[in-house]
Amino acid sequence: MYVDKKKKRWPGLLWILAGAAAVALLWCLAVPVSGEDMSEESARAVKAAVDRCALQCYVVEGAYPPSLEYLEENYGLQINEREFFVSYEIFASNVPPTVKVIRRN
């Protein structure tokens, strides 16, 4: 029986390359991470950290902190001030502060 051992491997290789390209394309479409999305997420994380520290201060001391500097000195809050501007407005010691975080350019 005669068997041709010189089989062409191109069709199989083309299928593998096409599959890899399809997977790469699906990955790019499924994971759209842009710089704006990351900066918005970072701003939300900073706001959540400030809110969490303010609440911790309220639980421990019975009053919300008077300023952002108080949280930095006494509760270890660290904010990258070159990247974010944080507005911290307190109305009364028993009312949660209004916190706004804006990304600097």
PDB file of C-alpha atoms in Angstrom:
ATOM      1  CA  MET A   1       0.000   0.000   0.000  1.00  0.00           C
ATOM      2  CA  TYR A   2       1.350   3.401  -0.942  1.00  0.00           C
ATOM      3  CA  VAL A   3       1.168   6.222   1.634  1.00  0.00           C
ATOM      4  CA  ASP A   4       2.170   9.774   0.769  1.00  0.00           C
ATOM      5  CA  LYS A   5       4.197  11.069   3.710  1.00  0.00           C
ATOM      6  CA  LYS A   6       4.506  14.573   2.327  1.00  0.00           C
ATOM      7  CA  LYS A   7       1.201  15.898   3.600  1.00  0.00           C
ATOM      8  CA  LYS A   8       0.611  19.591   3.311  1.00  0.00           C
ATOM      9  CA  ARG A   9       0.291  21.168   6.736  1.00  0.00           C
ATOM     10  CA  TRP A  10      -0.801  24.572   5.536  1.00  0.00           C
ATOM     11  CA  PRO A  11      -4.555  24.129   6.034  1.00  0.00           C
ATOM     12  CA  GLY A  12      -4.085  23.073   9.661  1.00  0.00           C
ATOM     13  CA  LEU A  13      -1.665  25.906  10.337  1.00  0.00           C
ATOM     14  CA  LEU A  14      -4.053  28.408   8.766  1.00  0.00           C
ATOM     15  CA  TRP A  15      -6.866  27.212  11.041  1.00  0.00           C
ATOM     16  CA  ILE A  16      -4.666  27.640  14.104  1.00  0.00           C
ATOM     17  CA  LEU A  17      -3.623  31.144  13.054  1.00  0.00           C
ATOM     18  CA  ALA A  18      -7.227  32.108  12.272  1.00  0.00           C
ATOM     19  CA  GLY A  19      -8.345  30.798  15.660  1.00  0.00           C
ATOM     20  CA  ALA A  20      -5.611  32.727  17.470  1.00  0.00           C
ATOM     21  CA  ALA A  21      -6.563  35.900  15.608  1.00  0.00           C
ATOM     22  CA  ALA A  22     -10.227  35.393  16.514  1.00  0.00           C
ATOM     23  CA  VAL A  23      -9.369  34.895  20.189  1.00  0.00           C
ATOM     24  CA  ALA A  24      -7.195  38.041  20.161  1.00  0.00           C
ATOM     25  CA  LEU A  25      -9.987  40.030  18.512  1.00  0.00           C
ATOM     26  CA  LEU A  26     -12.562  38.822  21.037  1.00  0.00           C
ATOM     27  CA  TRP A  27     -10.205  39.676  23.887  1.00  0.00           C
ATOM     28  CA  CYS A  28      -9.736  43.216  22.591  1.00  0.00           C
ATOM     29  CA  LEU A  29     -13.478  43.692  22.234  1.00  0.00           C
ATOM     30  CA  ALA A  30     -14.371  42.124  25.566  1.00  0.00           C
ATOM     31  CA  VAL A  31     -11.893  44.027  27.710  1.00  0.00           C
ATOM     32  CA  PRO A  32     -12.139  47.697  26.746  1.00  0.00           C
ATOM     33  CA  VAL A  33      -9.937  49.366  29.350  1.00  0.00           C
ATOM     34  CA  SER A  34      -9.123  52.941  28.519  1.00  0.00           C
ATOM     35  CA  GLY A  35      -7.310  55.609  30.472  1.00  0.00           C
ATOM     36  CA  GLU A  36     -10.553  57.432  31.237  1.00  0.00           C
ATOM     37  CA  ASP A  37     -12.128  54.326  32.761  1.00  0.00           C
ATOM     38  CA  MET A  38      -9.100  53.816  34.983  1.00  0.00           C
ATOM     39  CA  SER A  39      -9.020  57.448  36.111  1.00  0.00           C
ATOM     40  CA  GLU A  40     -12.729  57.368  36.982  1.00  0.00           C
ATOM     41  CA  GLU A  41     -12.191  54.168  38.939  1.00  0.00           C
ATOM     42  CA  SER A  42      -9.227  55.759  40.749  1.00  0.00           C
ATOM     43  CA  ALA A  43     -11.305  58.801  41.663  1.00  0.00           C
ATOM     44  CA  ARG A  44     -14.048  56.546  43.041  1.00  0.00           C
ATOM     45  CA  ALA A  45     -11.455  54.640  45.066  1.00  0.00           C
ATOM     46  CA  VAL A  46     -10.116  57.880  46.571  1.00  0.00           C
ATOM     47  CA  LYS A  47     -13.650  59.012  47.468  1.00  0.00           C
ATOM     48  CA  ALA A  48     -14.382  55.630  49.044  1.00  0.00           C
ATOM     49  CA  ALA A  49     -11.174  55.840  51.102  1.00  0.00           C
ATOM     50  CA  VAL A  50     -12.064  59.320  52.391  1.00  0.00           C
ATOM     51  CA  ASP A  51     -15.618  58.228  53.215  1.00  0.00           C
ATOM     52  CA  ARG A  52     -14.344  55.101  54.991  1.00  0.00           C
ATOM     53  CA  CYS A  53     -11.841  57.076  57.094  1.00  0.00           C
ATOM     54  CA  ALA A  54     -14.464  59.686  57.978  1.00  0.00           C
ATOM     55  CA  LEU A  55     -16.870  56.960  59.088  1.00  0.00           C
ATOM     56  CA  GLN A  56     -14.152  55.280  61.121  1.00  0.00           C
ATOM     57  CA  CYS A  57     -13.455  58.611  62.842  1.00  0.00           C
ATOM     58  CA  TYR A  58     -17.175  58.990  63.587  1.00  0.00           C
ATOM     59  CA  VAL A  59     -17.348  55.500  65.098  1.00  0.00           C
ATOM     60  CA  VAL A  60     -14.241  55.988  67.245  1.00  0.00           C
ATOM     61  CA  GLU A  61     -14.667  59.616  68.303  1.00  0.00           C
ATOM     62  CA  GLY A  62     -18.418  60.200  67.959  1.00  0.00           C
ATOM     63  CA  ALA A  63     -17.998  63.043  65.460  1.00  0.00           C
ATOM     64  CA  TYR A  64     -16.986  63.385  61.849  1.00  0.00           C
ATOM     65  CA  PRO A  65     -13.531  64.886  61.327  1.00  0.00           C
ATOM     66  CA  PRO A  66     -13.332  68.644  60.878  1.00  0.00           C
ATOM     67  CA  SER A  67     -10.967  68.485  57.906  1.00  0.00           C
ATOM     68  CA  LEU A  68      -9.164  66.271  55.458  1.00  0.00           C
ATOM     69  CA  GLU A  69      -5.869  67.075  57.175  1.00  0.00           C
ATOM     70  CA  TYR A  70      -7.253  65.617  60.404  1.00  0.00           C
ATOM     71  CA  LEU A  71      -7.857  62.313  58.615  1.00  0.00           C
ATOM     72  CA  GLU A  72      -4.361  62.376  57.143  1.00  0.00           C
ATOM     73  CA  GLU A  73      -2.722  63.043  60.520  1.00  0.00           C
ATOM     74  CA  ASN A  74      -4.798  60.749  62.734  1.00  0.00           C
ATOM     75  CA  TYR A  75      -6.159  57.988  60.490  1.00  0.00           C
ATOM     76  CA  GLY A  76      -3.388  57.446  57.949  1.00  0.00           C
ATOM     77  CA  LEU A  77      -5.298  58.672  54.918  1.00  0.00           C
ATOM     78  CA  GLN A  78      -2.984  59.294  51.973  1.00  0.00           C
ATOM     79  CA  ILE A  79      -4.092  61.142  48.850  1.00  0.00           C
ATOM     80  CA  ASN A  80      -2.011  61.792  45.764  1.00  0.00           C
ATOM     81  CA  GLU A  81      -2.580  65.535  45.601  1.00  0.00           C
ATOM     82  CA  ARG A  82      -0.700  65.850  42.322  1.00  0.00           C
ATOM     83  CA  GLU A  83      -3.288  63.588  40.674  1.00  0.00           C
ATOM     84  CA  PHE A  84      -6.516  64.401  42.564  1.00  0.00           C
ATOM     85  CA  PHE A  85      -8.231  67.410  44.070  1.00  0.00           C
ATOM     86  CA  VAL A  86     -10.455  66.458  47.003  1.00  0.00           C
ATOM     87  CA  SER A  87     -13.208  68.760  48.199  1.00  0.00           C
ATOM     88  CA  TYR A  88     -14.172  67.964  51.811  1.00  0.00           C
ATOM     89  CA  GLU A  89     -17.116  69.968  53.152  1.00  0.00           C
ATOM     90  CA  ILE A  90     -18.414  69.432  56.668  1.00  0.00           C
ATOM     91  CA  PHE A  91     -21.777  70.853  57.764  1.00  0.00           C
ATOM     92  CA  ALA A  92     -21.949  69.575  61.333  1.00  0.00           C
ATOM     93  CA  SER A  93     -20.027  67.063  63.409  1.00  0.00           C
ATOM     94  CA  ASN A  94     -22.919  64.577  63.322  1.00  0.00           C
ATOM     95  CA  VAL A  95     -23.616  64.853  59.561  1.00  0.00           C
ATOM     96  CA  PRO A  96     -21.469  62.961  57.049  1.00  0.00           C
ATOM     97  CA  PRO A  97     -19.188  65.238  55.040  1.00  0.00           C
ATOM     98  CA  THR A  98     -19.667  65.931  51.349  1.00  0.00           C
ATOM     99  CA  VAL A  99     -16.678  64.548  49.479  1.00  0.00           C
ATOM    100  CA  LYS A 100     -15.944  65.304  45.821  1.00  0.00           C
ATOM    101  CA  VAL A 101     -12.874  64.002  44.019  1.00  0.00           C
ATOM    102  CA  ILE A 102     -11.692  65.598  40.784  1.00  0.00           C
ATOM    103  CA  ARG A 103      -8.835  64.288  38.681  1.00  0.00           C
ATOM    104  CA  ARG A 104      -6.227  66.908  37.857  1.00  0.00           C
ATOM    105  CA  ASN A 105      -4.844  67.054  34.337  1.00  0.00           C
TER     106      ASN A 105
END
